[in-house]
PDB file of C-alpha atoms and ligand atoms in Angstrom:
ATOM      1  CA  UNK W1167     -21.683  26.070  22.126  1.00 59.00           C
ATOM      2  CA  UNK W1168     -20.036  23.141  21.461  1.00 68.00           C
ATOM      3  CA  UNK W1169     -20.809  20.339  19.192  1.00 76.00           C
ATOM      4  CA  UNK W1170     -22.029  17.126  20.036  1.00 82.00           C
ATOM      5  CA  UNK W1171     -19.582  14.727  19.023  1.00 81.00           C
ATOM      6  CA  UNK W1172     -22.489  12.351  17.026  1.00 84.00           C
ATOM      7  CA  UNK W1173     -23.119  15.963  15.130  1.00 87.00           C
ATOM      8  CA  UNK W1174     -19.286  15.920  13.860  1.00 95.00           C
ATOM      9  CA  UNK W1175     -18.956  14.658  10.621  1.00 97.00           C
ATOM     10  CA  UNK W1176     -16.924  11.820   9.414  1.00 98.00           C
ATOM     11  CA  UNK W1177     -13.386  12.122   7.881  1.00 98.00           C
ATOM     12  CA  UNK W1178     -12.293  10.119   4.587  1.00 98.00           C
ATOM     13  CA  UNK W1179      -9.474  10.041   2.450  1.00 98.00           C
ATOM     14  CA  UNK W1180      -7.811   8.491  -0.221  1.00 97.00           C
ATOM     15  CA  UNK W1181      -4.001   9.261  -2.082  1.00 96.00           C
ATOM     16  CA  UNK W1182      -6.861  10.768  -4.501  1.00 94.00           C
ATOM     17  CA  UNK W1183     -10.391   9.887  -5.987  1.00 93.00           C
ATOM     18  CA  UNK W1184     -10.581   6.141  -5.252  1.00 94.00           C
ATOM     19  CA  UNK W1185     -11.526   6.510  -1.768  1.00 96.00           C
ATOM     20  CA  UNK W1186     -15.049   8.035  -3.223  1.00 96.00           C
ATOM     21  CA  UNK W1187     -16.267   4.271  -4.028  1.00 94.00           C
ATOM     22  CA  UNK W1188     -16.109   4.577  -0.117  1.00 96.00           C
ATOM     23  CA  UNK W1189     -17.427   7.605   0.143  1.00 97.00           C
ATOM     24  CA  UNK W1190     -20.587   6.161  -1.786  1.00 96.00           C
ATOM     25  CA  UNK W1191     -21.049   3.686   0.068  1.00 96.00           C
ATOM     26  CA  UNK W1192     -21.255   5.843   3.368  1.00 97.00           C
ATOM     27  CA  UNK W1193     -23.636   8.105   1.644  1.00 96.00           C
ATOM     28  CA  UNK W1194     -25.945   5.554   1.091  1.00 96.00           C
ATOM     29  CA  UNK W1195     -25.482   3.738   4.346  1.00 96.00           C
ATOM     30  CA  UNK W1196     -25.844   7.137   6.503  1.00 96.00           C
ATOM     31  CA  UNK W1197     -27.078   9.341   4.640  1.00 95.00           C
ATOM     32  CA  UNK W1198     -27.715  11.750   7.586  1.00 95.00           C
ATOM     33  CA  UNK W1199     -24.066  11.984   8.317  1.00 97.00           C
ATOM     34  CA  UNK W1200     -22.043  15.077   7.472  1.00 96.00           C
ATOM     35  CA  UNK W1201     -18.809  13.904   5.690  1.00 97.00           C
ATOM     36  CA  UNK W1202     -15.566  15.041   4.498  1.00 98.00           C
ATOM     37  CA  UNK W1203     -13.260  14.171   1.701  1.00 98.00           C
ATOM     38  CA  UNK W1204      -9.634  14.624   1.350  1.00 98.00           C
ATOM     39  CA  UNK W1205      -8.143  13.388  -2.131  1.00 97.00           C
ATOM     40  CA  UNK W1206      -4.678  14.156  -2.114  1.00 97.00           C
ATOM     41  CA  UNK W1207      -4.941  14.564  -5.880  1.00 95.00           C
ATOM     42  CA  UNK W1208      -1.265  16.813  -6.186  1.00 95.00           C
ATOM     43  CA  UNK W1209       0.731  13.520  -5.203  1.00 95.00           C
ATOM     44  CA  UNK W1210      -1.350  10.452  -6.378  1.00 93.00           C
ATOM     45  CA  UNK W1211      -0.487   7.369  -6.373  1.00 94.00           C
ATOM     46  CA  UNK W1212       1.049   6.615  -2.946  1.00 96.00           C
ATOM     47  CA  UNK W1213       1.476   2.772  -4.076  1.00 95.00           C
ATOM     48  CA  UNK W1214       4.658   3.525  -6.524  1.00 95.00           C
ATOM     49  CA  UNK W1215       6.420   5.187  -3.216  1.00 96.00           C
ATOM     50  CA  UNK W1216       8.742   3.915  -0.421  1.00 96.00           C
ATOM     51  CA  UNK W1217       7.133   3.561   2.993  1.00 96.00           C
ATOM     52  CA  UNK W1218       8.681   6.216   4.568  1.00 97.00           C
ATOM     53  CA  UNK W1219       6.728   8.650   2.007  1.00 98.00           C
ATOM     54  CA  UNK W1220       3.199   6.902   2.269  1.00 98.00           C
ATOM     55  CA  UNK W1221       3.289   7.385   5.837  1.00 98.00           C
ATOM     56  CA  UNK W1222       4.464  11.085   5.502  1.00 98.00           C
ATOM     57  CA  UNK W1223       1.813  11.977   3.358  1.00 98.00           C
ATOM     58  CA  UNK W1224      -0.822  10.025   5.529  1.00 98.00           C
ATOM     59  CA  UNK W1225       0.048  11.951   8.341  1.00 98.00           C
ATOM     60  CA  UNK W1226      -0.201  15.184   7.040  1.00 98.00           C
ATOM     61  CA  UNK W1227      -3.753  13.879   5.447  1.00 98.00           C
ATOM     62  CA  UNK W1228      -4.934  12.541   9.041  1.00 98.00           C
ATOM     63  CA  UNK W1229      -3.663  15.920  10.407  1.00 98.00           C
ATOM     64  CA  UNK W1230      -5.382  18.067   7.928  1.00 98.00           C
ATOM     65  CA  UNK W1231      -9.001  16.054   8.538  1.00 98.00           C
ATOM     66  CA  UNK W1232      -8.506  16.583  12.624  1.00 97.00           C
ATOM     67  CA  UNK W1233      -8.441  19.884  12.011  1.00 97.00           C
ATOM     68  CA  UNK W1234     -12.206  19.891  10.769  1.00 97.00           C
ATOM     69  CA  UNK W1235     -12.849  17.915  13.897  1.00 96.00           C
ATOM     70  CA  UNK W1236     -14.183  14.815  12.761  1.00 97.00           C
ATOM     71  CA  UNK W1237     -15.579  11.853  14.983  1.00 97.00           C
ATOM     72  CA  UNK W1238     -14.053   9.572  13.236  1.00 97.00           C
ATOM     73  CA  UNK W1239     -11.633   8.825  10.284  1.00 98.00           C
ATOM     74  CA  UNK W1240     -12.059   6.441   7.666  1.00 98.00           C
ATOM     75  CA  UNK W1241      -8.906   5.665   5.529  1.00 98.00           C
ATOM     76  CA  UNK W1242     -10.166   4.675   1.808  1.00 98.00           C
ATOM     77  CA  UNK W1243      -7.434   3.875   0.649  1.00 98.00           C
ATOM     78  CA  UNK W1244      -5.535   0.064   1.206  1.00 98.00           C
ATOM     79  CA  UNK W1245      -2.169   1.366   0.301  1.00 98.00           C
ATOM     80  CA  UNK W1246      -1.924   3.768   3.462  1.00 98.00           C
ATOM     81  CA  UNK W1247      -3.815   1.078   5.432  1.00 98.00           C
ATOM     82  CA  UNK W1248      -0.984  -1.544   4.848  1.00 97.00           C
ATOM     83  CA  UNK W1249       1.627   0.554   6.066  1.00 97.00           C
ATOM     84  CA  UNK W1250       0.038   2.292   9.348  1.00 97.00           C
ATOM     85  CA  UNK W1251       1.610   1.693  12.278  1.00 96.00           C
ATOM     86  CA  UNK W1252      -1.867   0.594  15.151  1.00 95.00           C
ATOM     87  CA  UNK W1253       0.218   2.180  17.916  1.00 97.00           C
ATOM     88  CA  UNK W1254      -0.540   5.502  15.191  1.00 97.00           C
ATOM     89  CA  UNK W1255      -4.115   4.694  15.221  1.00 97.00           C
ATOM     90  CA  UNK W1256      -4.644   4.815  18.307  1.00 96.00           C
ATOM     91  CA  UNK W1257      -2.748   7.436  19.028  1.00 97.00           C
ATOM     92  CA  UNK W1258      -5.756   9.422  17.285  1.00 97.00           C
ATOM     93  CA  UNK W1259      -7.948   9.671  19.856  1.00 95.00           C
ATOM     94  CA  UNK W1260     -10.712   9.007  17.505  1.00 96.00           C
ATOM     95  CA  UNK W1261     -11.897   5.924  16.168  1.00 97.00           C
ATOM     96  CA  UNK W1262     -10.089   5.080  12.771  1.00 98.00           C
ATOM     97  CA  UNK W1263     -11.201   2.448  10.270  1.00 98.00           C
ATOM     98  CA  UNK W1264      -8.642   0.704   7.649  1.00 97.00           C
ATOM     99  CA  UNK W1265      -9.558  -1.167   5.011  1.00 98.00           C
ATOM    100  CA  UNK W1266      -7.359  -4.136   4.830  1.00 98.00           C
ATOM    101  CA  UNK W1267      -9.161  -5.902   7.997  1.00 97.00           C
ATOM    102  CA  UNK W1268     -12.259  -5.129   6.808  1.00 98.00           C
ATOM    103  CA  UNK W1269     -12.009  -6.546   3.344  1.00 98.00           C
ATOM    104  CA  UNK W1270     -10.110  -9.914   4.480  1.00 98.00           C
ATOM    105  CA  UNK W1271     -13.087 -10.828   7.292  1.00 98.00           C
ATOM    106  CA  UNK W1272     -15.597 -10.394   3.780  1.00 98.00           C
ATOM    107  CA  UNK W1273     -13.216 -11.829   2.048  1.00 98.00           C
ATOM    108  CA  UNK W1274     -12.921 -15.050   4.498  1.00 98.00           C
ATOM    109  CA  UNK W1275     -16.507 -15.019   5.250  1.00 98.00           C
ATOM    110  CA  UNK W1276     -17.671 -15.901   1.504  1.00 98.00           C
ATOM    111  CA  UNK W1277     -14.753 -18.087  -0.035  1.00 98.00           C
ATOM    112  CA  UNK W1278     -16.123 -21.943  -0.512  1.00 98.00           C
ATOM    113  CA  UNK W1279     -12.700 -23.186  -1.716  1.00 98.00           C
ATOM    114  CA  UNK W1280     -10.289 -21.224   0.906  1.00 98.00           C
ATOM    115  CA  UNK W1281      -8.535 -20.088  -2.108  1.00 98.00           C
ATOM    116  CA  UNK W1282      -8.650 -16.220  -2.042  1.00 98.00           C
ATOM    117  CA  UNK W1283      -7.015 -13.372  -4.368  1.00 98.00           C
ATOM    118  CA  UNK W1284      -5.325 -10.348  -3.593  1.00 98.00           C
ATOM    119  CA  UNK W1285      -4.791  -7.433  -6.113  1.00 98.00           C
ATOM    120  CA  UNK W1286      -3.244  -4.015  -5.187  1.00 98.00           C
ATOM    121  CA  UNK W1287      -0.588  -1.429  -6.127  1.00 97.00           C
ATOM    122  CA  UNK W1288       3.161  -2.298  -5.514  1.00 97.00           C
ATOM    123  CA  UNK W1289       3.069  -0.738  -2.286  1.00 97.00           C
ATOM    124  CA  UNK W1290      -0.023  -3.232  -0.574  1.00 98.00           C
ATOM    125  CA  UNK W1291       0.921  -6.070  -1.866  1.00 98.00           C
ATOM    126  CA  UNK W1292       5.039  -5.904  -0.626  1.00 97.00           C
ATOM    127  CA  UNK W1293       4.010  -4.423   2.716  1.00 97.00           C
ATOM    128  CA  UNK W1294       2.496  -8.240   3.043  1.00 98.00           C
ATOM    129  CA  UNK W1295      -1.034  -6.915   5.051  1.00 98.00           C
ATOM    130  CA  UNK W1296      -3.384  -8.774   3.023  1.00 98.00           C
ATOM    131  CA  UNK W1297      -1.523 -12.412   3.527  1.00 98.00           C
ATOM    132  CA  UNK W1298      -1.468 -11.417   7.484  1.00 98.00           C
ATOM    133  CA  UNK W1299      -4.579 -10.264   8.185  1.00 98.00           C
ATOM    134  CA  UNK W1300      -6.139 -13.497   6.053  1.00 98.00           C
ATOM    135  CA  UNK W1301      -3.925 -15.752   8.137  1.00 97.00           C
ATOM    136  CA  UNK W1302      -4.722 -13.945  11.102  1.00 98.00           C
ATOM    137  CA  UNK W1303      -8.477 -14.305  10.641  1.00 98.00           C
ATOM    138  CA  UNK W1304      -7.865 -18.288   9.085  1.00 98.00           C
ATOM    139  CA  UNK W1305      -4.658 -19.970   8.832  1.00 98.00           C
ATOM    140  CA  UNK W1306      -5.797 -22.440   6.061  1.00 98.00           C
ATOM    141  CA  UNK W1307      -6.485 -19.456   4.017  1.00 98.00           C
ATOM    142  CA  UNK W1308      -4.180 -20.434   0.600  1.00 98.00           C
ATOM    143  CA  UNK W1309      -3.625 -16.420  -0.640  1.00 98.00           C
ATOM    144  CA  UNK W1310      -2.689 -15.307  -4.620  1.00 98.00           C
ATOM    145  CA  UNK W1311      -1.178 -11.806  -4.198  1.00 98.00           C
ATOM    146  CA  UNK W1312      -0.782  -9.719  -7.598  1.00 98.00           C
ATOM    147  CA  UNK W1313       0.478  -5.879  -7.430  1.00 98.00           C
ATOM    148  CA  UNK W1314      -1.296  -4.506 -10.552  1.00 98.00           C
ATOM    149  CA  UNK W1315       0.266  -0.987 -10.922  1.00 95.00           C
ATOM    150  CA  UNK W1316      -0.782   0.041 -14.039  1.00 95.00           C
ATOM    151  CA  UNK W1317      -4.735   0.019 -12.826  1.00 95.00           C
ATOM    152  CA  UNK W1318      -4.658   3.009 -10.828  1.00 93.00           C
ATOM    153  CA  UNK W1319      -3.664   5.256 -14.456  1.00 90.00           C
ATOM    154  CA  UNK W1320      -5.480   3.502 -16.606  1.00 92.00           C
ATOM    155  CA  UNK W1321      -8.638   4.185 -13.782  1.00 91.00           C
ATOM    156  CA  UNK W1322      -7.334   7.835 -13.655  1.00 82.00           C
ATOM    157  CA  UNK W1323      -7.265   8.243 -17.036  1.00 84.00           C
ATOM    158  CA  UNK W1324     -10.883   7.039 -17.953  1.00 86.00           C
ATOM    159  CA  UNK W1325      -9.379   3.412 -19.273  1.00 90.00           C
ATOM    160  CA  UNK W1326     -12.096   1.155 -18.155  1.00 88.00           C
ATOM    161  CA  UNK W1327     -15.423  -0.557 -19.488  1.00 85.00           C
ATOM    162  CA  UNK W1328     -15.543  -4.157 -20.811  1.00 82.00           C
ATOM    163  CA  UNK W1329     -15.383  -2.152 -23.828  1.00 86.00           C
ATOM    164  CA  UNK W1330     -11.866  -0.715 -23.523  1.00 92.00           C
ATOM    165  CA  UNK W1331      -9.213  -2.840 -25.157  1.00 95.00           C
ATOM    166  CA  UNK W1332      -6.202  -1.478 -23.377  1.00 96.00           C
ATOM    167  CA  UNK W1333      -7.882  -2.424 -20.127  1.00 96.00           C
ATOM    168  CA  UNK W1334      -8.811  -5.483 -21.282  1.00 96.00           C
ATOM    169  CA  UNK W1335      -5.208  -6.244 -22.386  1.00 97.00           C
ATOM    170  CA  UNK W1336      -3.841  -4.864 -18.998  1.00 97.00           C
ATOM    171  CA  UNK W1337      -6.178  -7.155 -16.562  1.00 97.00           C
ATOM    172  CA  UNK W1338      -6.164 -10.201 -18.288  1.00 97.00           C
ATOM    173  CA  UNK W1339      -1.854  -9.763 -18.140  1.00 98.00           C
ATOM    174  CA  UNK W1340      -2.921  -9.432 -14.270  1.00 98.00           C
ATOM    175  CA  UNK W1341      -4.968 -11.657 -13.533  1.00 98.00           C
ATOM    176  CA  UNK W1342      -3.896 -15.040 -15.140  1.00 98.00           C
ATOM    177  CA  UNK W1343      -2.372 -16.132 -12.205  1.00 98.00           C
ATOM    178  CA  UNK W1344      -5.338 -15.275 -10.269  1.00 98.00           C
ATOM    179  CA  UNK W1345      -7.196 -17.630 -12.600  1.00 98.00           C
ATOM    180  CA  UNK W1346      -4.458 -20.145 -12.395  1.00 98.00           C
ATOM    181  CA  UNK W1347      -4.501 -20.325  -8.949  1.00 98.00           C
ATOM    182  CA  UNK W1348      -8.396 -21.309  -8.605  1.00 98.00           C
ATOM    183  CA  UNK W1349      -9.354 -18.357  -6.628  1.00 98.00           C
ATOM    184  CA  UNK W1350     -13.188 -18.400  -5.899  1.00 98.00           C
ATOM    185  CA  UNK W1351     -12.904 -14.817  -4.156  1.00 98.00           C
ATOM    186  CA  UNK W1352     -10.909 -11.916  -5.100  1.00 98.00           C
ATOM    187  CA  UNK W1353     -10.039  -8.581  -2.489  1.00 98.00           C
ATOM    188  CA  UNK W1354     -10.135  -5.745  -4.761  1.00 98.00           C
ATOM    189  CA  UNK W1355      -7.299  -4.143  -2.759  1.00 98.00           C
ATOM    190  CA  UNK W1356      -7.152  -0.628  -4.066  1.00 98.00           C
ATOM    191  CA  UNK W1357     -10.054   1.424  -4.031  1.00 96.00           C
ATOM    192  CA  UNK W1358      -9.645   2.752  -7.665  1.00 95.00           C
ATOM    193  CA  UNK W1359     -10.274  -1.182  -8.733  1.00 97.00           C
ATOM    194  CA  UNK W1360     -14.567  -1.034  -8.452  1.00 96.00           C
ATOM    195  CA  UNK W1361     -14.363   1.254 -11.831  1.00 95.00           C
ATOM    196  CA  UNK W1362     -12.801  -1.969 -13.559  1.00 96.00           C
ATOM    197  CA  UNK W1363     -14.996  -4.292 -11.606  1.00 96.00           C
ATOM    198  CA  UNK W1364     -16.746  -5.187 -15.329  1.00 95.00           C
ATOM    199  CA  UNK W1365     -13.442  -6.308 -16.708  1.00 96.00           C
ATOM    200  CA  UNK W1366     -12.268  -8.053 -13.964  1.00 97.00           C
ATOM    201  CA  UNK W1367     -15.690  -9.907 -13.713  1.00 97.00           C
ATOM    202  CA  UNK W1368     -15.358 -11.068 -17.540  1.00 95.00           C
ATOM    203  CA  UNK W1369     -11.766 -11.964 -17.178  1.00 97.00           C
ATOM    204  CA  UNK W1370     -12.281 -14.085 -13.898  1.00 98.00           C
ATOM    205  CA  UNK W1371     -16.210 -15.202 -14.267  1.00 97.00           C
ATOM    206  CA  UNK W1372     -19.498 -14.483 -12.967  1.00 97.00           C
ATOM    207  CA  UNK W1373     -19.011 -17.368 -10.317  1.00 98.00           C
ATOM    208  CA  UNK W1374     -15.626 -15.592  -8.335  1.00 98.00           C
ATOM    209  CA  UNK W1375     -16.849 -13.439  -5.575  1.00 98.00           C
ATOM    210  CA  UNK W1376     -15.560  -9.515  -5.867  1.00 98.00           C
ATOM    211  CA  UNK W1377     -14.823  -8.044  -2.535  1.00 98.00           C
ATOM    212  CA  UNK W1378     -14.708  -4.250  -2.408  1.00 98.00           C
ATOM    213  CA  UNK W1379     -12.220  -2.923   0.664  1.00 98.00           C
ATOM    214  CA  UNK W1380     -13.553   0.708   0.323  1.00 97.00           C
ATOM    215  CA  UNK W1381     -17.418  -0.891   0.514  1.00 97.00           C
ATOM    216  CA  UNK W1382     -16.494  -3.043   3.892  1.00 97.00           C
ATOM    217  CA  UNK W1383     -14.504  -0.411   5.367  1.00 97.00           C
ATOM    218  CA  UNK W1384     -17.810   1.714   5.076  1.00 97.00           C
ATOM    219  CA  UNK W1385     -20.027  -0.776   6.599  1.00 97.00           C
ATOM    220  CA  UNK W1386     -17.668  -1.487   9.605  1.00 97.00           C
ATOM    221  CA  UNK W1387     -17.534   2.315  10.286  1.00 97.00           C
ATOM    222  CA  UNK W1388     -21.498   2.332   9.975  1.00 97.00           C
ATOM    223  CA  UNK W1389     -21.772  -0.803  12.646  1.00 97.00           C
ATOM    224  CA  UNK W1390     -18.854   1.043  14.824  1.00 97.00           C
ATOM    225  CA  UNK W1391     -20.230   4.809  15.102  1.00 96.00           C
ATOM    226  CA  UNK W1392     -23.217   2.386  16.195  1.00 96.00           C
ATOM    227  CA  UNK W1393     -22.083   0.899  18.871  1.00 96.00           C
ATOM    228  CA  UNK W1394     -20.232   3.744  20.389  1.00 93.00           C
ATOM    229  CA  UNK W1395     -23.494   5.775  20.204  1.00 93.00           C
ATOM    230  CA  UNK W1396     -22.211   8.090  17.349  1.00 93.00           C
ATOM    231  CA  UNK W1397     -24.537   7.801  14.530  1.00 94.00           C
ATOM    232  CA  UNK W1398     -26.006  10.953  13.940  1.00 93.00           C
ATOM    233  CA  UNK W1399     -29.397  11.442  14.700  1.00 87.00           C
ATOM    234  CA  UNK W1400     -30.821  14.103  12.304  1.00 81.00           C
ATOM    235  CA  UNK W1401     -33.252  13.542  10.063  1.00 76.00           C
ATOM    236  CA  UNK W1402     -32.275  15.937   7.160  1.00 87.00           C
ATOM    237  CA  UNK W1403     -29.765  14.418   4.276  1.00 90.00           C
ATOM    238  CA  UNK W1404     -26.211  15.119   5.127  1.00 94.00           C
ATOM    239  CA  UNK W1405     -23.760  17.537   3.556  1.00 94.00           C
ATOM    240  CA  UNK W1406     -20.425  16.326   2.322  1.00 96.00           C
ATOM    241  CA  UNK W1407     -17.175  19.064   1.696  1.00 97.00           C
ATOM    242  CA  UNK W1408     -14.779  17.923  -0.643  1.00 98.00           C
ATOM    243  CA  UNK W1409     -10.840  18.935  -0.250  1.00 98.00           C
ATOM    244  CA  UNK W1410      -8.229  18.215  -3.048  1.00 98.00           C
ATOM    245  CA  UNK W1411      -4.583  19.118  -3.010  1.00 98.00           C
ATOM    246  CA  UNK W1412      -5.337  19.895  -6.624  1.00 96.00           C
ATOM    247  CA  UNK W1413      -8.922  20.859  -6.528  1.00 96.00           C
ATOM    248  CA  UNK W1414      -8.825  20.930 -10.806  1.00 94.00           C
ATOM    249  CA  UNK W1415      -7.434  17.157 -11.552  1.00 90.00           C
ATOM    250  CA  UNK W1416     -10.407  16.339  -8.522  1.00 93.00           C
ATOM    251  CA  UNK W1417     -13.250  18.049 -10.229  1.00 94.00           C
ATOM    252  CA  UNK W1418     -12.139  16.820 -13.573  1.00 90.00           C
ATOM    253  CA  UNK W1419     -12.314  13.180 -12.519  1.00 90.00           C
ATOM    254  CA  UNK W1420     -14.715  12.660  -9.484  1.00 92.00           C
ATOM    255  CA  UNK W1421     -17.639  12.560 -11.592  1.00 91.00           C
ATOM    256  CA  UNK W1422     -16.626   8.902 -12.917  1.00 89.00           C
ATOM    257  CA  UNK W1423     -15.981   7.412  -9.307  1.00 92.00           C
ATOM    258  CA  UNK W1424     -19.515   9.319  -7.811  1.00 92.00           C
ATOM    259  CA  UNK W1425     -21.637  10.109 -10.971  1.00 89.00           C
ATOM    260  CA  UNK W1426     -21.955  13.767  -9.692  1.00 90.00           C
ATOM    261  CA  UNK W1427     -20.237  16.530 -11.239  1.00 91.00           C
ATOM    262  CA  UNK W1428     -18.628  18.336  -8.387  1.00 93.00           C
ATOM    263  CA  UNK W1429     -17.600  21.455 -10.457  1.00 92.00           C
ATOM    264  CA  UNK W1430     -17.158  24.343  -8.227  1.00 94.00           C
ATOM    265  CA  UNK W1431     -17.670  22.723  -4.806  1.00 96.00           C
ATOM    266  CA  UNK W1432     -13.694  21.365  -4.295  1.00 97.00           C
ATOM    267  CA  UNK W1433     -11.524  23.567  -1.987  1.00 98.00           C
ATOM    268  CA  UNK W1434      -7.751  23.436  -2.703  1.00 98.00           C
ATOM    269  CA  UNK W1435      -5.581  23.160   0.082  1.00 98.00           C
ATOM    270  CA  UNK W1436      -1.938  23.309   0.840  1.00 98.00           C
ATOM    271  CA  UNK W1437      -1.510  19.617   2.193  1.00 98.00           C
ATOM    272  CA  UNK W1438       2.525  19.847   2.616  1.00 96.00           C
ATOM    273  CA  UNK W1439       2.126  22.676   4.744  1.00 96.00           C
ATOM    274  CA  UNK W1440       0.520  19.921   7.716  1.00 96.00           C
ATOM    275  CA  UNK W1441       3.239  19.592  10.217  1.00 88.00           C
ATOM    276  CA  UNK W1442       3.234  15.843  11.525  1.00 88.00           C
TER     277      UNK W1442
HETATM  278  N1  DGL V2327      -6.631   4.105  -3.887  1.00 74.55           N
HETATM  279  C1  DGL V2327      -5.354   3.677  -3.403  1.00 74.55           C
HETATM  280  C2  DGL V2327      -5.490   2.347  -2.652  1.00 74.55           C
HETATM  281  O1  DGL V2327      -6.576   1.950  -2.242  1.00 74.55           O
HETATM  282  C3  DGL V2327      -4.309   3.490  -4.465  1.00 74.55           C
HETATM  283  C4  DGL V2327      -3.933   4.644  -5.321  1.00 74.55           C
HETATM  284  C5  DGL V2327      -2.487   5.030  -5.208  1.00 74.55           C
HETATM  285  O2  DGL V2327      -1.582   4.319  -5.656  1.00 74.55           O
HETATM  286  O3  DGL V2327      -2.286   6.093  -4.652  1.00 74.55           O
HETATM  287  O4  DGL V2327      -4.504   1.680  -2.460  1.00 74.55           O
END
């Protein structure tokens, strides 16, 4: 028989272990909803490469989580969602749910000053997405941009913690322009970024608002699979699979991003092998 499409579970993925601060989120949003993770741990990071690469690799990622037919796809990770083509998108035949847009319309909705911040890897913050889909949503909108590559390995790596002086060091390199510019609201644009949330909050002050893309691009899929009629309805908790191009580097490290040791439960598949 075959399965209702609300039954199907939900597709997410990330260039690796970021996109589980999305996951989270969904988990605790809908928690009867089956879900599936793909971490493409073998190539991370995706926002050091050329364009041409990052949507390469997407596409095999997309490919490989239509394959476990999933209702819909969430992409939880801002790098990819800078550089997708819509026309791609919707090409899908499922709905699929970003995380630039998402973040921005937070981002807009709680600035006071109009002033907002942008960090991300190299990749986000050249493609230019974040400054469009502000001005798109409000012209007025005065945007800081500041690619901050060298979060994503020191996140990796287990750098973070108000604690951890190299972090420390790192962010407050980062953000001083952020600070100069009198941003009242910043887009965490990567979703490796929440684990330094505590440094970034003591650099920049308790008063400037943190938006988290991978948090918003959860709650926008929770308020689309509702209007479509696709939440599922079952009453039981929902199971989640986890997929890894390198299933060791994801078991070593998810436990930091989802405070759940996942030893044993990641299955290891061949991700260049995905025709697109
Ligand atoms: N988590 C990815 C993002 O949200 C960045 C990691 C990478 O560079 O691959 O952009």
């Amino acid at each position: 028989m075959e399965q209702k499409r609300e039954d199907r579970p939900i597709g997410v993925f990330d260039s690796g272990l970021g996109g589980l601060t999305a996951l989270k989120e969904l988990r605790r949003l809908l928690p009867g909803e089956n879900l599936v993770y793909f971490g493409d741990t073998a190539r991370v990071p995706y926002g050091t490469r050329d364009r041409e690469t990052i949507l390469r690799y997407s596409k095999q990622d997309i490919r490989f989580l239509l394959g476990q037919n999933v209702k819909m796809i969430i992409c939880a990770c801002n790098t990819v969602s800078s550089a997708l083509p819509e026309e791609y998108r919707e090409s899908l035949g499922i709905p699929f749910v970003g995380v630039v847009e998402h973040a921005s319309r937070a981002a807009v909705r709680q600035t006071k000053n109009g002033k907002i911040g942008v960090i991300g890897t190299n990749a986000t913050i050249s493609s230019g997405a974040y400054e469009q889909a502000l001005k798109t949503i409000d012209s007025k909108i005065k945007v800081t941009v500041q690619a901050c590559p060298l979060f994503v390995p020191l996140v990796e790596n287990g750098y973070f913690g108000t604690c951890n002086r190299v972090a420390r060091l790192v962010a407050e390199e980062y953000l001083s322009p952020l600070k100069e510019a009198g941003v009242d609201t910043l887009i965490l644009g990567c979703t490796h970024y929440p684990l330094l949330q505590d440094v970034i909050t003591d650099i920049m002050g308790d008063a400037v608002i943190l938006v988290d893309s991978g948090k918003e691009g959860a709650r926008f899929a929770k308020s689309l699979l509702a209007g479509q009629g696709l939440l599922n309805p079952q009453l039981k908790r929902g199971n989640c699979r986890f997929y890894a191009s390198s299933a060791q580097d994801f078991e070593e490290n998810a436990g930091r991003f989802l405070g759940e040791n996942l030893s044993g439960q990641v299955e290891q598949i061949a991700i260049d092998s995905y025709e697109v």
